[in-house]
CSV table of C-alpha atoms and ligand atoms in Angstrom, one decimal:
chain,number,residue,atom,x,y,z
A,1067,MET,CA,16.3,32.0,71.0
A,1068,LYS,CA,15.6,34.6,68.2
A,1069,TYR,CA,12.3,35.1,66.4
A,1070,ILE,CA,11.3,35.7,62.8
A,1071,SER,CA,8.4,36.9,60.5
A,1072,THR,CA,6.1,34.7,59.0
A,1073,ARG,CA,6.1,36.7,55.8
A,1074,GLY,CA,10.2,36.8,55.1
A,1075,ASP,CA,11.5,39.2,57.2
A,1076,GLN,CA,14.6,37.2,58.9
A,1077,THR,CA,15.9,39.9,60.9
A,1078,PRO,CA,16.8,38.0,64.4
A,1079,ARG,CA,14.9,39.6,67.3
A,1080,GLY,CA,15.0,39.0,70.9
A,1081,PHE,CA,12.1,37.8,73.2
A,1082,SER,CA,11.7,40.9,74.8
A,1083,ASP,CA,11.8,42.9,72.1
A,1084,ILE,CA,8.7,41.3,70.5
A,1085,LEU,CA,7.1,41.0,73.9
A,1086,LEU,CA,5.7,44.7,73.7
A,1087,GLU,CA,5.1,44.7,69.4
A,1088,GLY,CA,2.1,43.5,68.0
A,1089,LEU,CA,2.7,42.9,64.4
A,1090,ALA,CA,6.3,42.2,62.4
A,1091,PRO,CA,7.2,45.6,60.5
A,1092,ASP,CA,6.4,43.3,57.1
A,1093,GLY,CA,3.0,42.5,58.6
A,1094,GLY,CA,3.6,39.0,59.8
A,1095,LEU,CA,3.5,37.4,62.9
A,1096,TYR,CA,6.6,36.2,64.8
A,1097,LEU,CA,7.9,32.8,65.5
A,1098,PRO,CA,10.8,31.1,67.0
A,1099,THR,CA,13.5,30.2,64.3
A,1100,HIS,CA,13.0,26.8,65.7
A,1101,TYR,CA,11.1,24.6,67.9
A,1102,PRO,CA,13.5,23.0,70.7
A,1103,GLN,CA,13.0,19.8,71.0
A,1104,VAL,CA,12.4,17.6,74.3
A,1105,ASP,CA,13.1,14.1,74.4
A,1106,ALA,CA,11.5,11.1,76.5
A,1107,ALA,CA,14.5,12.0,79.2
A,1108,THR,CA,13.3,15.4,79.6
A,1109,LEU,CA,9.5,14.7,79.4
A,1110,ALA,CA,10.1,12.1,82.5
A,1111,ARG,CA,12.3,14.9,84.4
A,1112,TRP,CA,9.3,17.0,83.8
A,1113,ARG,CA,6.6,14.8,84.7
A,1114,GLY,CA,7.0,15.5,88.5
A,1115,LEU,CA,7.5,19.3,88.5
A,1116,PRO,CA,4.7,21.9,89.6
A,1117,TYR,CA,3.3,23.9,86.9
A,1118,ALA,CA,5.1,27.1,87.9
A,1119,SER,CA,8.4,25.0,87.3
A,1120,LEU,CA,6.9,23.2,84.5
A,1121,ALA,CA,6.4,26.7,82.9
A,1122,PHE,CA,9.6,28.0,83.5
A,1123,GLU,CA,11.5,25.2,82.1
A,1124,ILE,CA,9.3,25.6,78.6
A,1125,LEU,CA,9.6,29.3,78.8
A,1126,SER,CA,13.4,29.2,79.5
A,1127,LEU,CA,13.6,27.5,76.0
A,1128,TYR,CA,12.1,30.5,74.4
A,1129,ILE,CA,13.6,32.9,76.4
A,1130,ASP,CA,17.3,34.2,76.9
A,1131,ASP,CA,16.8,37.7,77.7
A,1132,ILE,CA,15.8,37.8,81.1
A,1133,PRO,CA,17.9,36.2,84.0
A,1134,ALA,CA,16.8,32.8,84.8
A,1135,ALA,CA,16.2,33.6,88.4
A,1136,ASP,CA,13.5,36.6,87.3
A,1137,LEU,CA,11.5,34.2,85.0
A,1138,GLN,CA,11.4,31.8,87.7
A,1139,ARG,CA,10.2,34.5,90.3
A,1140,LEU,CA,7.4,35.6,87.5
A,1141,CYS,CA,6.5,32.0,86.6
A,1142,ASP,CA,6.2,31.3,90.8
A,1143,ALA,CA,4.2,34.6,91.4
A,1144,THR,CA,1.7,33.8,88.1
A,1145,TYR,CA,0.8,30.3,88.3
A,1146,THR,CA,-0.7,30.1,92.2
A,1147,GLU,CA,-3.1,28.0,93.8
A,1148,THR,CA,-4.6,31.2,95.4
A,1149,VAL,CA,-5.0,32.8,91.7
A,1150,PHE,CA,-6.1,29.4,89.6
A,1151,GLY,CA,-7.8,27.4,92.8
A,1152,THR,CA,-5.9,24.4,92.7
A,1153,PRO,CA,-2.3,23.3,93.4
A,1154,GLN,CA,-2.5,21.4,89.6
A,1155,ILE,CA,-3.9,24.9,88.4
A,1156,THR,CA,-5.4,22.9,85.3
A,1157,PRO,CA,-6.5,19.8,86.7
A,1158,VAL,CA,-7.8,16.8,84.3
A,1159,GLN,CA,-10.8,14.9,85.4
A,1160,PRO,CA,-12.4,12.2,83.3
A,1161,ILE,CA,-15.9,13.6,81.6
A,1162,GLY,CA,-18.9,11.5,80.2
A,1163,ALA,CA,-19.5,7.9,80.2
A,1164,ALA,CA,-16.6,5.8,81.4
A,1165,ASP,CA,-16.0,3.9,78.2
A,1166,GLU,CA,-15.6,7.1,76.1
A,1167,GLY,CA,-11.9,8.0,77.5
A,1168,LEU,CA,-12.8,11.6,76.9
A,1169,LEU,CA,-11.0,13.5,79.9
A,1170,LEU,CA,-11.5,17.7,80.5
A,1171,GLN,CA,-8.8,19.6,81.4
A,1172,ALA,CA,-9.7,23.0,83.7
A,1173,LEU,CA,-8.3,26.1,82.6
A,1174,SER,CA,-10.8,28.3,83.8
A,1175,ASN,CA,-10.6,28.7,87.2
A,1176,GLY,CA,-8.5,31.6,87.1
A,1177,PRO,CA,-9.8,35.7,87.8
A,1178,THR,CA,-12.4,36.2,84.8
A,1179,LEU,CA,-13.4,32.4,84.4
A,1180,ALA,CA,-11.9,31.6,80.9
A,1181,PHE,CA,-8.8,30.5,79.8
A,1182,LYS,CA,-7.7,33.6,78.6
A,1183,ASP,CA,-6.2,34.3,82.3
A,1184,MET,CA,-3.8,31.2,82.0
A,1185,ALA,CA,-1.3,33.7,79.5
A,1186,MET,CA,-2.7,37.4,80.4
A,1187,GLN,CA,-1.9,36.9,84.1
A,1188,LEU,CA,2.1,36.1,83.1
A,1189,LEU,CA,1.8,38.7,80.7
A,1190,GLY,CA,0.5,41.6,82.9
A,1191,LYS,CA,3.9,40.3,84.9
A,1192,LEU,CA,6.0,40.0,81.6
A,1193,PHE,CA,4.9,43.7,80.6
A,1194,GLU,CA,5.4,45.2,84.3
A,1195,TYR,CA,9.1,43.8,84.9
A,1196,GLU,CA,9.8,44.8,80.9
A,1197,LEU,CA,8.8,48.7,81.2
A,1198,ALA,CA,10.3,48.9,84.2
A,1199,ARG,CA,13.7,47.6,83.2
A,1200,ARG,CA,13.8,50.2,80.2
A,1201,GLY,CA,12.2,52.7,82.2
A,1202,GLU,CA,9.4,52.8,80.0
A,1203,ALA,CA,5.4,53.5,79.9
A,1204,LEU,CA,2.9,51.2,77.7
A,1205,ASN,CA,-0.8,52.8,76.8
A,1206,ILE,CA,-2.6,49.4,76.2
A,1207,LEU,CA,-5.2,49.9,74.0
A,1208,GLY,CA,-7.6,46.9,73.2
A,1209,ALA,CA,-11.2,46.4,71.7
A,1210,THR,CA,-13.3,43.0,73.2
A,1211,SER,CA,-16.8,41.4,73.4
A,1212,GLY,CA,-16.4,40.0,76.4
A,1213,ASP,CA,-13.6,37.5,77.5
A,1214,THR,CA,-10.1,39.4,76.5
A,1215,GLY,CA,-11.1,42.9,77.6
A,1216,SER,CA,-11.7,41.4,81.5
A,1217,ALA,CA,-8.5,39.2,81.4
A,1218,ALA,CA,-6.3,41.9,79.8
A,1219,GLU,CA,-7.6,44.2,82.9
A,1220,TYR,CA,-7.3,41.6,86.0
A,1221,ALA,CA,-4.0,41.2,84.4
A,1222,MET,CA,-2.7,44.8,84.2
A,1223,ARG,CA,-4.9,46.3,87.4
A,1224,GLY,CA,-2.5,48.1,89.7
A,1225,ARG,CA,0.3,47.9,87.6
A,1226,ARG,CA,2.9,50.3,87.2
A,1227,GLY,CA,3.9,52.0,84.3
A,1228,ILE,CA,0.5,50.4,82.0
A,1229,GLN,CA,-2.9,51.9,81.6
A,1230,VAL,CA,-5.5,49.9,79.8
A,1231,PHE,CA,-8.1,51.5,77.3
A,1232,MET,CA,-10.4,48.9,76.9
A,1233,LEU,CA,-13.1,49.5,74.2
A,1234,SER,CA,-16.6,47.5,74.7
A,1235,PRO,CA,-19.9,47.4,72.6
A,1236,LYS,CA,-22.2,49.6,75.0
A,1237,GLY,CA,-25.2,46.9,76.1
A,1238,ARG,CA,-23.8,44.1,74.2
A,1239,MET,CA,-22.0,41.8,77.2
A,1240,SER,CA,-23.7,39.9,79.1
A,1241,PRO,CA,-24.4,41.8,82.2
A,1242,PHE,CA,-21.7,39.3,84.3
A,1243,GLN,CA,-19.0,40.2,81.6
A,1244,GLN,CA,-19.7,44.1,81.6
A,1245,ALA,CA,-19.8,44.2,85.5
A,1246,GLN,CA,-16.4,42.2,85.5
A,1247,MET,CA,-14.8,45.0,83.7
A,1248,PHE,CA,-16.6,48.0,85.1
A,1249,SER,CA,-16.6,47.2,89.2
A,1250,LEU,CA,-12.9,47.5,88.6
A,1251,GLN,CA,-12.2,50.9,90.4
A,1252,ASP,CA,-7.8,50.8,89.7
A,1253,ALA,CA,-6.9,54.3,88.5
A,1254,ASN,CA,-4.9,52.5,85.5
A,1255,ILE,CA,-8.2,51.0,83.8
A,1256,HIS,CA,-10.1,52.9,81.4
A,1257,ASN,CA,-13.3,51.1,80.3
A,1258,ILE,CA,-15.0,53.0,77.2
A,1259,ALA,CA,-18.3,52.0,76.0
A,1260,VAL,CA,-18.7,52.5,72.5
A,1261,VAL,CA,-21.8,53.6,71.1
A,1262,GLY,CA,-21.8,50.7,68.3
A,1263,VAL,CA,-20.8,47.0,67.8
A,1264,PHE,CA,-17.6,45.3,68.3
A,1265,ASP,CA,-16.6,46.1,65.1
A,1266,ASP,CA,-16.8,49.6,65.6
A,1267,CYS,CA,-14.5,49.4,68.3
A,1268,GLN,CA,-12.3,46.9,66.5
A,1269,ASP,CA,-12.0,49.7,63.6
A,1270,ILE,CA,-11.2,52.5,65.9
A,1271,VAL,CA,-8.2,50.5,67.6
A,1272,LYS,CA,-7.0,49.7,64.2
A,1273,ALA,CA,-7.0,53.3,63.2
A,1274,VAL,CA,-5.5,54.3,66.0
A,1275,SER,CA,-2.7,52.1,65.6
A,1276,ASN,CA,-2.2,52.9,61.8
A,1277,ASP,CA,-1.5,56.5,63.6
A,1278,LEU,CA,1.8,55.9,63.5
A,1279,ALA,CA,3.0,59.5,64.9
A,1280,PHE,CA,0.0,59.0,67.8
A,1281,LYS,CA,1.4,55.3,68.6
A,1282,ARG,CA,4.7,56.4,69.2
A,1283,ASP,CA,3.9,59.3,71.2
A,1284,PHE,CA,1.3,57.7,73.4
A,1285,LYS,CA,3.1,54.4,73.2
A,1286,ILE,CA,0.4,52.3,72.5
A,1287,GLY,CA,0.8,49.0,72.9
A,1288,THR,CA,-1.8,45.9,72.7
A,1289,VAL,CA,-2.8,42.5,74.1
A,1290,ASN,CA,-4.5,40.9,71.5
A,1291,SER,CA,-3.9,37.2,70.9
A,1292,ILE,CA,-0.9,37.4,67.7
A,1293,ASN,CA,1.4,38.2,70.9
A,1294,TRP,CA,3.7,35.2,71.2
A,1295,ALA,CA,4.4,35.3,75.0
A,1296,ARG,CA,0.5,34.8,75.3
A,1297,LEU,CA,0.7,31.7,72.8
A,1298,LEU,CA,4.2,30.6,74.8
A,1299,ALA,CA,2.5,30.4,77.9
A,1300,GLN,CA,-0.7,28.1,76.6
A,1301,VAL,CA,1.6,25.7,75.1
A,1302,VAL,CA,2.9,24.8,78.8
A,1303,TYR,CA,-0.8,23.7,79.7
A,1304,TYR,CA,-0.4,21.1,76.9
A,1305,PHE,CA,2.4,19.2,78.8
A,1306,ALA,CA,0.8,19.4,82.2
A,1307,GLY,CA,-2.3,18.1,80.4
A,1308,TYR,CA,-0.3,15.1,78.7
A,1309,PHE,CA,1.4,14.6,82.2
A,1310,GLN,CA,-1.8,14.0,84.1
A,1311,ALA,CA,-3.9,11.8,81.2
A,1312,THR,CA,-0.6,9.5,81.3
A,1313,SER,CA,0.1,9.4,85.4
A,1314,GLY,CA,0.5,6.2,86.6
A,1315,ARG,CA,0.6,4.1,83.2
A,1316,VAL,CA,3.9,2.4,82.5
A,1317,GLN,CA,4.8,1.7,79.1
A,1318,ALA,CA,7.8,1.1,76.8
A,1319,THR,CA,6.5,3.4,74.1
A,1320,PRO,CA,5.7,6.9,75.5
A,1321,GLU,CA,1.7,7.2,75.4
A,1322,ARG,CA,-0.1,9.6,72.9
A,1323,VAL,CA,-3.0,11.4,73.9
A,1324,SER,CA,-5.1,13.8,71.7
A,1325,PHE,CA,-6.6,17.8,72.7
A,1326,ALA,CA,-9.9,18.7,71.6
A,1327,VAL,CA,-10.2,22.5,71.4
A,1328,PRO,CA,-13.0,25.0,70.9
A,1329,SER,CA,-11.2,27.5,68.9
A,1330,GLY,CA,-11.9,31.1,67.5
A,1331,ASN,CA,-8.6,33.0,66.9
A,1332,PHE,CA,-6.4,30.0,66.8
A,1333,GLY,CA,-4.6,31.2,69.9
A,1334,ASN,CA,-5.4,27.8,71.7
A,1335,ILE,CA,-4.9,25.3,69.3
A,1336,CYS,CA,-1.9,27.2,67.9
A,1337,ALA,CA,-0.1,26.8,71.2
A,1338,GLY,CA,-0.9,23.1,70.8
A,1339,HIS,CA,0.5,22.7,67.2
A,1340,VAL,CA,3.7,24.4,68.8
A,1341,ALA,CA,3.7,21.5,72.2
A,1342,ARG,CA,3.6,18.6,69.1
A,1343,SER,CA,6.2,20.2,67.1
A,1344,MET,CA,8.4,20.1,70.4
A,1345,GLY,CA,7.8,16.0,70.6
A,1346,LEU,CA,5.1,16.1,73.1
A,1347,PRO,CA,3.3,13.0,71.8
A,1348,ILE,CA,-0.2,14.4,70.9
A,1349,ALA,CA,-1.6,12.3,68.5
A,1350,GLN,CA,-4.6,14.3,67.0
A,1351,LEU,CA,-5.2,18.2,67.2
A,1352,VAL,CA,-9.3,18.3,67.0
A,1353,LEU,CA,-10.2,21.8,66.3
A,1354,ALA,CA,-13.8,22.5,67.1
A,1355,THR,CA,-15.7,25.8,65.4
A,1356,ASN,CA,-19.4,26.9,66.0
A,1357,GLU,CA,-21.2,27.6,63.1
A,1358,ASN,CA,-18.5,30.3,62.2
A,1359,ASP,CA,-17.0,27.2,60.5
A,1360,VAL,CA,-14.0,29.3,58.5
A,1361,LEU,CA,-11.5,27.3,60.0
A,1362,ASP,CA,-13.4,23.6,59.6
A,1363,GLU,CA,-13.9,24.5,56.1
A,1364,PHE,CA,-10.0,24.9,55.8
A,1365,PHE,CA,-9.1,21.8,57.3
A,1366,ARG,CA,-11.7,20.0,55.1
A,1367,THR,CA,-11.1,21.7,51.9
A,1368,GLY,CA,-8.0,23.5,52.1
A,1369,THR,CA,-9.5,26.8,51.2
A,1370,TYR,CA,-9.7,29.6,53.6
A,1371,ARG,CA,-12.2,31.9,52.8
A,1372,PRO,CA,-12.4,34.3,55.9
A,1373,ARG,CA,-16.6,35.6,56.1
A,1374,ALA,CA,-17.5,39.3,56.2
A,1375,THR,CA,-19.0,40.5,59.2
A,1376,ALA,CA,-22.0,40.5,57.8
A,1377,GLU,CA,-21.9,37.1,57.6
A,1378,THR,CA,-20.3,36.3,61.0
A,1379,HIS,CA,-23.2,34.6,63.2
A,1380,GLU,CA,-23.9,35.4,66.5
A,1381,THR,CA,-24.1,32.6,68.3
A,1382,SER,CA,-24.4,31.2,71.8
A,1383,SER,CA,-21.0,30.4,72.1
A,1384,PRO,CA,-19.9,34.3,71.4
A,1385,SER,CA,-15.9,33.9,72.1
A,1386,MET,CA,-15.6,31.8,69.1
A,1387,ASP,CA,-17.6,34.2,66.7
A,1388,ILE,CA,-14.9,35.1,64.4
A,1389,SER,CA,-14.5,34.8,60.8
A,1390,LYS,CA,-10.7,35.8,60.6
A,1391,ALA,CA,-8.7,33.5,62.9
A,1392,SER,CA,-5.4,35.9,63.9
A,1393,ASN,CA,-3.2,33.1,64.8
A,1394,PHE,CA,-3.8,31.3,61.6
A,1395,GLU,CA,-0.8,32.5,60.0
A,1396,ARG,CA,1.4,30.6,62.0
A,1397,PHE,CA,0.4,27.2,61.0
A,1398,VAL,CA,0.5,28.0,57.4
A,1399,PHE,CA,3.6,29.5,57.5
A,1400,ASP,CA,5.0,26.0,59.0
A,1401,LEU,CA,2.5,24.0,56.9
A,1402,LEU,CA,4.1,25.3,54.2
A,1403,GLY,CA,7.7,24.2,54.8
A,1404,ARG,CA,8.4,27.9,56.2
A,1405,ASP,CA,8.0,29.6,53.1
A,1406,GLY,CA,7.6,33.4,54.0
A,1407,ALA,CA,7.4,34.8,50.8
A,1408,ARG,CA,4.5,32.1,49.6
A,1409,THR,CA,3.1,32.8,53.1
A,1410,GLN,CA,3.2,36.7,52.1
A,1411,GLU,CA,1.2,36.0,48.6
A,1412,LEU,CA,-1.5,34.1,50.2
A,1413,PHE,CA,-2.0,36.6,53.9
A,1414,GLY,CA,-1.1,39.5,51.9
A,1415,ALA,CA,-1.9,39.3,48.0
A,1416,ALA,CA,-4.2,37.0,47.7
A,1417,LEU,CA,-6.8,37.7,50.8
A,1418,ALA,CA,-6.8,41.2,49.7
A,1419,ARG,CA,-7.3,40.1,45.9
A,1420,ASP,CA,-9.8,37.4,46.1
A,1421,GLY,CA,-10.8,37.6,49.8
A,1422,GLY,CA,-9.1,34.1,50.3
A,1423,PHE,CA,-7.0,31.3,49.0
A,1424,THR,CA,-6.7,27.5,48.2
A,1425,ILE,CA,-3.6,25.6,49.2
A,1426,THR,CA,-2.6,22.6,46.9
A,1427,PRO,CA,-3.6,19.2,47.1
A,1428,ALA,CA,0.0,18.1,47.9
A,1429,GLU,CA,-0.2,20.6,50.9
A,1430,HIS,CA,-3.5,20.1,51.6
A,1431,ALA,CA,-2.1,16.2,52.4
A,1432,ARG,CA,0.6,17.4,54.6
A,1433,ILE,CA,-1.9,18.6,57.3
A,1434,ALA,CA,-2.5,14.7,58.4
A,1435,GLY,CA,1.3,14.7,59.5
A,1436,TYR,CA,0.3,17.9,62.1
A,1437,GLY,CA,-2.2,15.7,63.6
A,1438,PHE,CA,-5.0,18.5,62.8
A,1439,VAL,CA,-9.1,17.6,62.2
A,1440,SER,CA,-12.2,19.4,62.8
A,1441,GLY,CA,-15.6,19.4,62.8
A,1442,LYS,CA,-18.6,22.3,63.8
A,1443,SER,CA,-21.1,22.4,66.6
A,1444,THR,CA,-24.4,24.1,66.1
A,1445,HIS,CA,-26.5,25.9,69.0
A,1446,ALA,CA,-28.8,22.3,69.1
A,1447,ASP,CA,-25.6,20.7,69.3
A,1448,ARG,CA,-24.6,23.1,72.3
A,1449,LEU,CA,-27.5,22.3,74.0
A,1450,ALA,CA,-27.8,18.5,73.9
A,1451,THR,CA,-23.9,18.0,74.9
A,1452,ILE,CA,-24.6,20.2,77.8
A,1453,ARG,CA,-27.7,18.3,78.6
A,1454,SER,CA,-26.2,15.1,78.5
A,1455,THR,CA,-23.0,15.6,80.0
A,1456,TRP,CA,-24.7,17.2,83.2
A,1457,GLN,CA,-26.8,14.5,83.0
A,1458,ALA,CA,-23.9,11.6,82.4
A,1459,SER,CA,-21.4,13.0,84.8
A,1460,GLY,CA,-23.1,16.0,87.0
A,1461,VAL,CA,-20.8,18.4,85.2
A,1462,LEU,CA,-21.8,21.6,83.8
A,1463,VAL,CA,-19.9,22.7,80.9
A,1464,ASP,CA,-19.9,25.9,79.3
A,1465,THR,CA,-21.0,26.3,75.7
A,1466,HIS,CA,-17.8,26.6,74.2
A,1467,THR,CA,-16.6,23.7,75.8
A,1468,ALA,CA,-19.3,22.1,74.7
A,1469,ASP,CA,-18.5,22.7,70.9
A,1470,GLY,CA,-14.9,20.9,71.7
A,1471,LEU,CA,-16.9,17.9,73.8
A,1472,LYS,CA,-18.8,17.4,70.7
A,1473,VAL,CA,-16.3,17.6,68.0
A,1474,ALA,CA,-14.0,15.1,70.2
A,1475,ARG,CA,-16.6,12.3,70.1
A,1476,GLU,CA,-16.4,12.5,66.4
A,1477,HIS,CA,-12.7,11.9,66.4
A,1478,ARG,CA,-12.2,9.7,69.2
A,1479,GLN,CA,-9.4,7.1,68.6
A,1480,LYS,CA,-9.1,3.6,70.6
A,1481,GLY,CA,-6.5,3.6,73.4
A,1482,VAL,CA,-5.8,6.9,73.0
A,1483,PRO,CA,-6.9,9.3,75.8
A,1484,MET,CA,-8.9,12.7,74.5
A,1485,ILE,CA,-8.6,16.0,76.8
A,1486,VAL,CA,-11.0,18.1,76.1
A,1487,LEU,CA,-9.8,22.0,76.8
A,1488,GLU,CA,-12.4,23.9,79.2
A,1489,THR,CA,-12.4,27.6,78.0
A,1490,ALA,CA,-14.8,28.7,80.3
A,1491,LEU,CA,-17.0,28.7,83.4
A,1492,PRO,CA,-20.7,27.9,82.6
A,1493,ALA,CA,-21.4,31.2,84.8
A,1494,LYS,CA,-20.2,33.4,82.4
A,1495,PHE,CA,-23.4,32.1,79.6
A,1496,ALA,CA,-25.8,31.4,82.0
A,1497,ALA,CA,-28.8,31.6,80.1
A,1498,THR,CA,-27.8,28.7,77.6
A,1499,ILE,CA,-27.0,26.4,80.2
A,1500,LEU,CA,-30.2,27.0,81.7
A,1501,GLU,CA,-31.8,26.9,78.8
A,1502,ALA,CA,-30.1,23.3,78.3
A,1503,THR,CA,-30.5,21.8,82.0
A,1504,GLY,CA,-32.9,23.8,84.3
A,1505,VAL,CA,-29.7,24.7,86.1
A,1506,ASN,CA,-28.5,28.3,86.8
A,1507,PRO,CA,-25.0,28.1,87.3
A,1508,GLU,CA,-23.6,30.2,90.0
A,1509,PRO,CA,-20.3,32.1,89.9
A,1510,PRO,CA,-17.6,31.6,92.7
A,1511,ALA,CA,-18.4,33.1,95.8
A,1512,ALA,CA,-15.8,36.2,95.2
A,1513,LEU,CA,-17.5,36.8,91.9
A,1514,ARG,CA,-21.0,36.6,93.0
A,1515,GLY,CA,-23.6,39.8,93.1
A,1516,ILE,CA,-20.6,41.8,91.0
A,1517,GLU,CA,-23.5,43.2,88.9
A,1518,ALA,CA,-24.7,45.4,91.7
A,1519,LEU,CA,-21.5,46.9,92.2
A,1520,PRO,CA,-20.8,50.6,91.4
A,1521,LYS,CA,-19.3,50.8,87.6
A,1522,ARG,CA,-17.0,52.7,86.6
A,1523,PHE,CA,-17.1,53.9,82.9
A,1524,VAL,CA,-17.3,56.6,80.3
A,1525,GLU,CA,-19.5,56.7,77.4
A,1526,MET,CA,-18.3,57.5,74.0
A,1527,THR,CA,-19.9,57.5,70.1
A,1528,ALA,CA,-17.7,55.1,67.5
A,1529,ASP,CA,-15.2,58.3,66.7
A,1530,VAL,CA,-11.7,57.8,66.7
A,1531,GLY,CA,-10.9,61.5,67.5
A,1532,ALA,CA,-13.1,61.4,70.6
A,1533,VAL,CA,-10.9,58.3,71.8
A,1534,LYS,CA,-7.6,60.0,71.1
A,1535,ARG,CA,-8.6,62.9,73.0
A,1536,TYR,CA,-9.2,60.9,75.6
A,1537,ILE,CA,-6.3,58.9,75.9
A,1538,GLU,CA,-4.4,62.2,75.8
A,1539,LEU,CA,-5.9,63.8,78.8
A,1540,ASN,CA,-5.6,60.5,80.8
A,1541,CYS,CA,-1.9,59.9,79.7
A,1542,PRO,CA,0.6,60.9,82.2
A,1543,ALA,CA,2.7,62.8,79.5
B,1813,PLP,C1,-11.1,33.2,73.3
B,1813,PLP,C2,-12.0,32.1,73.3
B,1813,PLP,C3,-12.1,30.7,72.7
B,1813,PLP,C4,-11.5,31.1,71.3
B,1813,PLP,O1,-9.8,30.9,71.4
B,1813,PLP,P1,-8.8,31.3,70.2
B,1813,PLP,O2,-7.7,30.9,70.6
B,1813,PLP,O3,-9.1,32.2,69.8
B,1813,PLP,O4,-9.1,29.9,69.3
B,1813,PLP,C5,-12.7,30.1,73.0
B,1813,PLP,N1,-13.6,29.6,73.9
B,1813,PLP,C6,-13.9,30.9,75.1
B,1813,PLP,C7,-14.6,30.7,76.0
B,1813,PLP,C8,-12.5,32.2,74.5
B,1813,PLP,O5,-13.0,32.7,75.3
C-alpha cells in the first residue's frame, strides 16, 4: 500500500515513512491510494478472531513494509486483557431503554481512561520498532488540554529512542488529568507547565515545528491525531463493534449497524468512514458535537466555518472544544472525488482568504451516500442524558459519551442497531457527573489517589526560546 497527499502530491510513500512524518510536504494529510475491499467471506472469517488478530488482519492490508511476523507481534503485545481490562478489549453492552436498540462500545478501559489509548498504545510500539530499525531517535513535542498528553506519555514512557516534551496550560487541566501526567517519573517524559492557555502551548509547538533547522537538528516529531497510524488503529474497533452487535443473528443479507461518535478533531469518526469505505455494513455515521458545532453546521448546510479561539466555548465535554477539525480534510478529499487541486483550494486558499468555504449543493447532496448525519448537544442535554441513563440502566456515562448518546437518539432507525462509542470514563470528568446524578464516579483501583503522588514537571512562561533551550539541554545529542 502506498500513501498520497490530500492536496495533490501523488508521490507514493510507504507506511513506515509517513509513520514518523506529520503533514505531507504540500501541507496535506496522507491517505492510502485506495481502500482495500472486505467481502462477506472475509467478514465471516474475521468474526471469530480475538481483537489483536483482527487488528493484525486490518493493519496488514495497509502496511507492507513491516514483516508480517513483526506486525503480528506488535498487535499481540498491544491489545491485551492486562492493558485494556477485558478479553474483548472493546466490549459492547446494551444501554438505555430495552426498545431503543442502543448499544455502548467501551473504548476507554486503557491506561488513561479515554479512547485515545486504543491508537496511542499501538503508536508507541510502532515508533519504538521503526526507530530501532533505522537506528534513529525522536523527540516528541506536543500540546495538550487533557487527554492526548496522558495517552501519549503512557504509550511512550520508558521507550528506547523516544523522549516526550508535553506542554500543558498551567492549572487548567482537571486535578485528575494533571496527576495522570505529572506523576510519571520516567526519565524520557518531560512535562512543561506553561503559564498561559492551551492556545499558547499549541502556538509554541507550531513555532518550534516551523523552525525547520531546529526540527531537523533535534529530530522533533509529533503524535497528534493527523497521524495516519492513529486513524488506522481506530478502524479496528468499528469492525469489532460490528461483530459484537450482530453476533448470533444469522441472516441472508449482511445486517447493518450505525455508529454514533462524539467528535472534535474528526479523527475517531474518520476511522468509521474508512471502515465503511472498506465495505463494513455501516448504515449511518452519526457525528455528535457539543456547543462547538462547526462540524454539525457543515453536515447540515455544506458550509465549513472554523471559529476563532475567542468564539470557542469552554464546555463540560472539553475534549471536543475544537473549532478547527484537523482530520476533516481527509473526508472532504474523498467527498470531492479525491480532487487534490480542489481540496488544496478549499483548505489552503479559501480558508486563508475567507476563513471558511461552502461546497456546492450537488457536492452536499453526496454526503448521504457516505452515511453521515449529525447533531449537537449542550450542557443541559449532557446533564439530562447522564441522569436518565443512570436511572434507566444503572450505567454512568461520561460527558462526551453523553453528547454521542443524545444525538444517537435523534437518528435511530428501526431494526438497525446503533452503537454509541464511549470515548472516556466518567471518573475523568467527575464534577459534571456529580452534578447530574449526585454520584461521585471512582477511577479504577490502580489510579485511585494519584492526585496525592509526587509531581514531576517544570514551569515555564509562554516563550518559544525557553522551550527550545529546555529541549536542547535535555536531548542526548
Ligand atoms: C479526543 C476526544 C474526543 C474527540 O475525538 P476526535 O477524534 O478528536 O473527534 C471525544 N471525546 C473524548 C473523551 C476525547 O478524548
